[in-house]
Amino acid sequence: RAGGGGQCSSSRSKARDTLSLQRPGGDGTSANAIVQASMEIEELREELADCRGGEANALNSQPADDGKSVIASPPAPATSSSSAWLTIMIPSVSRGSTDYLSPTISAILSQIPDTPGNPVHESVRILVVDNTPLEKGAHKAFEALRERHRDNPIISFHVQPKRGRHDEGTDPDHANKPGARVRTQTKDLIYTIRQTPESSKHLFIMEDDFFMCSGTLDAILYMISKAYRIDPEWLAMKVSYGFNGILLRDRDVRPFAAYSE
């Protein structure tokens, strides 16, 4: 072990040998042997206490294979809208006059305290990506939200360029080949994932028409912390249906997008 593991092993072995002196009927039943054993036991207690302290410090600082601590650190305060412990990513498209996006955003924002300095306020960010194709016109709900929150550092907005996209055609779905609609949705999702800020530590993907229940954000942050305690090398978590509620670590976001492509 790092931090003096050899010393600890030696101390434990020595402790077993010393404690054998106090067994009734053993070789160390004389008064001198008992006094000597008591002194050695006291010394060993001090050595083992130092050892345990060193091992605890080593565990807290021991790097994992990817160079990160094996113990999850608390959320680091974000310094800008692009720096976050958790980025909530929402791909969205226009549904004409029906506005699913606004209530979805309101539900999330209601769970982020307005107080600067609050850990959740400083560590959680929202990024909404408009993937509406050119033929569907403007995403009015998206544009209204962008204007309303233009001075809000917690939420930001991004528009996928409408021109230059590959036309997937109109072929239907088949058992072994996704149709044009599914391929288009997959490409939009890949584009969305790749907009994740590199400074964000975790990515949570949710659809624009899923309402976040009260307490969900606290539960997600708890899950992240617990995942690191169970397995520092955890890969992903899922808390909902379809491609809603996918949670990834920063190191896996771009490889996942490349694999999906």
Short mmCIF file of C-alpha atoms in Angstrom, two decimals:
data_model
loop_
_atom_site.label_atom_id
_atom_site.label_comp_id
_atom_site.label_asym_id
_atom_site.label_seq_id
_atom_site.Cartn_x
_atom_site.Cartn_y
_atom_site.Cartn_z
CA ARG A 1 0.00 0.00 0.00
CA ALA A 2 1.06 3.59 -0.59
CA GLY A 3 1.87 5.49 2.56
CA GLY A 4 3.75 2.88 4.55
CA GLY A 5 1.86 -0.35 4.00
CA GLY A 6 4.99 -2.40 4.76
CA GLN A 7 5.27 -0.81 8.15
CA CYS A 8 1.64 -1.63 8.90
CA SER A 9 2.09 -5.28 7.94
CA SER A 10 5.14 -5.51 10.16
CA SER A 11 3.29 -3.92 13.06
CA ARG A 12 0.35 -6.29 12.74
CA SER A 13 2.64 -9.32 12.70
CA LYS A 14 4.51 -7.98 15.69
CA ALA A 15 1.22 -7.40 17.50
CA ARG A 16 0.19 -11.04 17.07
CA ASP A 17 3.53 -12.22 18.48
CA THR A 18 3.32 -9.85 21.46
CA LEU A 19 -0.31 -10.67 22.30
CA SER A 20 0.59 -14.36 22.53
CA LEU A 21 2.60 -13.51 25.66
CA GLN A 22 -0.62 -12.78 27.53
CA ARG A 23 -2.37 -16.07 26.87
CA PRO A 24 -2.88 -18.00 30.12
CA GLY A 25 -0.42 -20.83 30.39
CA GLY A 26 1.91 -19.38 27.76
CA ASP A 27 5.61 -18.82 28.04
CA GLY A 28 5.19 -15.20 29.10
CA THR A 29 3.35 -15.66 32.38
CA SER A 30 6.12 -14.20 34.52
CA ALA A 31 5.71 -10.69 35.88
CA ASN A 32 8.62 -9.35 33.83
CA ALA A 33 7.20 -10.81 30.62
CA ILE A 34 3.77 -9.27 31.32
CA VAL A 35 5.28 -5.83 32.00
CA GLN A 36 7.37 -6.05 28.86
CA ALA A 37 4.38 -7.15 26.83
CA SER A 38 2.28 -4.28 28.15
CA MET A 39 4.94 -1.77 27.11
CA GLU A 40 5.21 -3.28 23.63
CA ILE A 41 1.44 -3.35 23.21
CA GLU A 42 1.27 0.37 24.04
CA GLU A 43 3.96 1.10 21.46
CA LEU A 44 2.14 -1.01 18.90
CA ARG A 45 -1.10 0.86 19.50
CA GLU A 46 0.67 4.10 18.66
CA GLU A 47 2.30 2.59 15.55
CA LEU A 48 -0.97 1.13 14.28
CA ALA A 49 -2.79 4.42 14.88
CA ASP A 50 -0.16 6.21 12.79
CA CYS A 51 -0.40 3.48 10.16
CA ARG A 52 -4.16 3.75 9.84
CA GLY A 53 -3.93 7.49 9.51
CA GLY A 54 -1.37 7.11 6.73
CA GLU A 55 -3.50 4.55 4.91
CA ALA A 56 -6.56 6.76 5.09
CA ASN A 57 -4.63 9.68 3.65
CA ALA A 58 -3.22 7.45 0.92
CA LEU A 59 -6.71 6.20 0.00
CA ASN A 60 -8.05 9.73 -0.28
CA SER A 61 -5.23 10.82 -2.56
CA GLN A 62 -4.49 7.64 -4.50
CA PRO A 63 -5.04 8.29 -8.23
CA ALA A 64 -7.20 5.97 -10.28
CA ASP A 65 -6.10 4.80 -13.69
CA ASP A 66 -7.42 7.97 -15.31
CA GLY A 67 -5.53 10.18 -12.87
CA LYS A 68 -8.61 11.10 -10.80
CA SER A 69 -9.11 10.52 -7.10
CA VAL A 70 -10.79 7.25 -6.18
CA ILE A 71 -12.89 9.24 -3.71
CA ALA A 72 -15.44 11.54 -5.27
CA SER A 73 -14.73 15.19 -4.61
CA PRO A 74 -17.63 17.53 -3.82
CA PRO A 75 -18.99 19.57 -6.71
CA ALA A 76 -16.50 22.26 -7.68
CA PRO A 77 -18.05 25.73 -8.00
CA ALA A 78 -18.57 26.71 -11.61
CA THR A 79 -16.75 29.81 -12.76
CA SER A 80 -18.83 30.39 -15.89
CA SER A 81 -21.87 29.11 -17.74
CA SER A 82 -19.67 26.54 -19.49
CA SER A 83 -18.07 25.13 -16.34
CA ALA A 84 -20.16 22.76 -14.27
CA TRP A 85 -20.17 19.66 -12.10
CA LEU A 86 -23.32 18.64 -14.00
CA THR A 87 -24.60 19.83 -17.37
CA ILE A 88 -28.23 19.05 -18.15
CA MET A 89 -28.42 18.72 -21.93
CA ILE A 90 -31.78 19.07 -23.68
CA PRO A 91 -32.11 18.49 -27.43
CA SER A 92 -35.24 20.14 -28.78
CA VAL A 93 -37.22 20.61 -32.00
CA SER A 94 -40.19 22.81 -32.82
CA ARG A 95 -43.67 21.30 -32.44
CA GLY A 96 -45.39 24.27 -34.02
CA SER A 97 -47.80 25.96 -31.64
CA THR A 98 -47.34 23.34 -28.90
CA ASP A 99 -44.76 24.34 -26.30
CA TYR A 100 -43.27 21.40 -24.41
CA LEU A 101 -39.93 23.06 -23.75
CA SER A 102 -40.96 25.94 -21.45
CA PRO A 103 -42.54 23.81 -18.69
CA THR A 104 -39.59 21.41 -18.88
CA ILE A 105 -37.12 24.27 -18.32
CA SER A 106 -39.25 25.80 -15.56
CA ALA A 107 -39.34 22.49 -13.68
CA ILE A 108 -35.54 22.24 -13.75
CA LEU A 109 -34.91 25.86 -12.80
CA SER A 110 -37.30 25.53 -9.84
CA GLN A 111 -34.86 22.98 -8.35
CA ILE A 112 -31.79 25.20 -8.70
CA PRO A 113 -31.56 27.77 -5.88
CA ASP A 114 -31.22 31.41 -6.94
CA THR A 115 -28.69 32.13 -4.21
CA PRO A 116 -25.14 32.73 -5.53
CA GLY A 117 -22.68 30.57 -3.63
CA ASN A 118 -25.17 27.76 -3.13
CA PRO A 119 -23.41 24.52 -4.25
CA VAL A 120 -26.22 23.52 -6.60
CA HIS A 121 -26.52 27.05 -8.01
CA GLU A 122 -22.80 27.16 -8.73
CA SER A 123 -22.42 23.61 -10.05
CA VAL A 124 -25.38 22.82 -12.29
CA ARG A 125 -25.85 24.22 -15.80
CA ILE A 126 -28.50 23.72 -18.50
CA LEU A 127 -27.76 23.65 -22.23
CA VAL A 128 -30.64 23.57 -24.71
CA VAL A 129 -29.86 22.64 -28.33
CA ASP A 130 -32.30 23.52 -31.12
CA ASN A 131 -32.19 20.78 -33.77
CA THR A 132 -35.22 22.01 -35.74
CA PRO A 133 -34.70 21.35 -39.48
CA LEU A 134 -34.99 24.16 -42.00
CA GLU A 135 -38.33 22.95 -43.40
CA LYS A 136 -40.02 23.19 -39.99
CA GLY A 137 -39.29 26.88 -39.61
CA ALA A 138 -38.47 28.69 -36.36
CA HIS A 139 -38.55 27.12 -32.92
CA LYS A 140 -40.56 29.90 -31.26
CA ALA A 141 -40.55 28.38 -27.77
CA PHE A 142 -36.77 28.04 -27.91
CA GLU A 143 -36.34 31.63 -29.12
CA ALA A 144 -38.64 32.99 -26.41
CA LEU A 145 -36.74 31.15 -23.68
CA ARG A 146 -33.39 32.30 -25.04
CA GLU A 147 -34.56 35.91 -24.89
CA ARG A 148 -36.08 35.52 -21.43
CA HIS A 149 -32.92 33.96 -19.95
CA ARG A 150 -30.28 35.90 -21.88
CA ASP A 151 -28.76 37.19 -18.61
CA ASN A 152 -29.11 33.93 -16.69
CA PRO A 153 -25.69 32.21 -16.33
CA ILE A 154 -27.31 28.91 -15.39
CA ILE A 155 -28.86 28.25 -18.81
CA SER A 156 -27.49 28.65 -22.31
CA PHE A 157 -28.82 27.98 -25.81
CA HIS A 158 -27.29 26.62 -29.00
CA VAL A 159 -28.71 26.24 -32.52
CA GLN A 160 -27.57 23.48 -34.87
CA PRO A 161 -26.94 25.03 -38.31
CA LYS A 162 -29.99 24.39 -40.45
CA ARG A 163 -28.13 24.28 -43.74
CA GLY A 164 -25.61 21.63 -44.74
CA ARG A 165 -27.33 18.72 -43.02
CA HIS A 166 -27.43 15.40 -44.85
CA ASP A 167 -30.90 14.49 -46.08
CA GLU A 168 -31.65 10.97 -44.87
CA GLY A 169 -34.57 10.54 -47.25
CA THR A 170 -37.96 9.07 -46.37
CA ASP A 171 -37.45 5.31 -46.20
CA PRO A 172 -39.37 3.56 -43.39
CA ASP A 173 -37.95 1.56 -40.50
CA HIS A 174 -36.99 -2.09 -41.02
CA ALA A 175 -36.14 -4.82 -38.54
CA ASN A 176 -32.39 -4.60 -39.18
CA LYS A 177 -32.08 -1.06 -40.49
CA PRO A 178 -33.43 2.12 -38.89
CA GLY A 179 -35.42 4.31 -41.24
CA ALA A 180 -34.77 7.91 -42.24
CA ARG A 181 -36.59 9.40 -39.24
CA VAL A 182 -34.57 7.39 -36.71
CA ARG A 183 -31.28 8.09 -38.50
CA THR A 184 -32.04 11.81 -38.47
CA GLN A 185 -32.87 11.73 -34.75
CA THR A 186 -29.67 9.80 -34.03
CA LYS A 187 -27.55 12.34 -35.92
CA ASP A 188 -29.24 15.20 -34.06
CA LEU A 189 -28.53 13.47 -30.76
CA ILE A 190 -24.87 12.95 -31.66
CA TYR A 191 -24.57 16.61 -32.61
CA THR A 192 -26.20 17.61 -29.32
CA ILE A 193 -23.90 15.45 -27.20
CA ARG A 194 -20.85 16.94 -28.87
CA GLN A 195 -21.89 20.40 -27.68
CA THR A 196 -21.12 19.38 -24.09
CA PRO A 197 -18.60 21.86 -22.64
CA GLU A 198 -15.25 20.18 -22.10
CA SER A 199 -15.10 21.68 -18.60
CA SER A 200 -18.31 19.92 -17.53
CA LYS A 201 -17.64 16.91 -15.29
CA HIS A 202 -20.90 15.06 -15.93
CA LEU A 203 -23.61 15.09 -18.60
CA PHE A 204 -27.30 14.39 -18.01
CA ILE A 205 -29.37 14.06 -21.18
CA MET A 206 -33.12 14.55 -21.10
CA GLU A 207 -35.80 15.14 -23.71
CA ASP A 208 -37.59 18.45 -24.01
CA ASP A 209 -41.01 17.02 -23.18
CA PHE A 210 -40.12 15.19 -19.96
CA PHE A 211 -41.19 17.03 -16.80
CA MET A 212 -38.61 16.83 -14.01
CA CYS A 213 -40.38 15.80 -10.80
CA SER A 214 -39.72 17.61 -7.54
CA GLY A 215 -36.51 16.39 -5.89
CA THR A 216 -35.11 14.86 -9.09
CA LEU A 217 -32.04 17.09 -9.23
CA ASP A 218 -31.10 16.31 -5.62
CA ALA A 219 -31.51 12.61 -6.40
CA ILE A 220 -29.27 12.86 -9.47
CA LEU A 221 -26.50 14.61 -7.54
CA TYR A 222 -26.79 11.98 -4.80
CA MET A 223 -26.57 9.18 -7.38
CA ILE A 224 -23.37 10.64 -8.81
CA SER A 225 -21.77 10.83 -5.38
CA LYS A 226 -22.87 7.30 -4.47
CA ALA A 227 -21.67 5.89 -7.81
CA TYR A 228 -18.13 7.05 -7.06
CA ARG A 229 -18.29 5.41 -3.62
CA ILE A 230 -19.46 2.10 -5.08
CA ASP A 231 -17.16 2.05 -8.11
CA PRO A 232 -14.82 4.96 -8.99
CA GLU A 233 -14.73 3.65 -12.58
CA TRP A 234 -18.50 3.70 -13.19
CA LEU A 235 -19.47 4.21 -16.83
CA ALA A 236 -23.09 5.39 -17.08
CA MET A 237 -26.47 5.48 -15.37
CA LYS A 238 -30.02 5.63 -16.65
CA VAL A 239 -32.98 6.96 -14.68
CA SER A 240 -35.80 7.02 -17.23
CA TYR A 241 -37.02 5.66 -20.57
CA GLY A 242 -35.75 5.86 -24.15
CA PHE A 243 -32.85 8.26 -24.37
CA ASN A 244 -34.17 10.32 -21.50
CA GLY A 245 -32.27 10.33 -18.22
CA ILE A 246 -28.84 9.18 -19.45
CA LEU A 247 -25.96 10.16 -17.18
CA LEU A 248 -22.35 10.08 -18.42
CA ARG A 249 -18.95 11.13 -17.13
CA ASP A 250 -16.96 13.76 -19.02
CA ARG A 251 -14.34 11.28 -20.22
CA ASP A 252 -17.01 9.09 -21.87
CA VAL A 253 -19.11 11.75 -23.62
CA ARG A 254 -17.16 12.08 -26.87
CA PRO A 255 -16.26 8.37 -27.20
CA PHE A 256 -19.95 7.60 -26.77
CA ALA A 257 -20.87 10.09 -29.52
CA ALA A 258 -18.23 8.54 -31.82
CA TYR A 259 -19.57 5.04 -31.13
CA SER A 260 -23.16 6.12 -31.81
CA GLU A 261 -22.10 7.63 -35.11
#
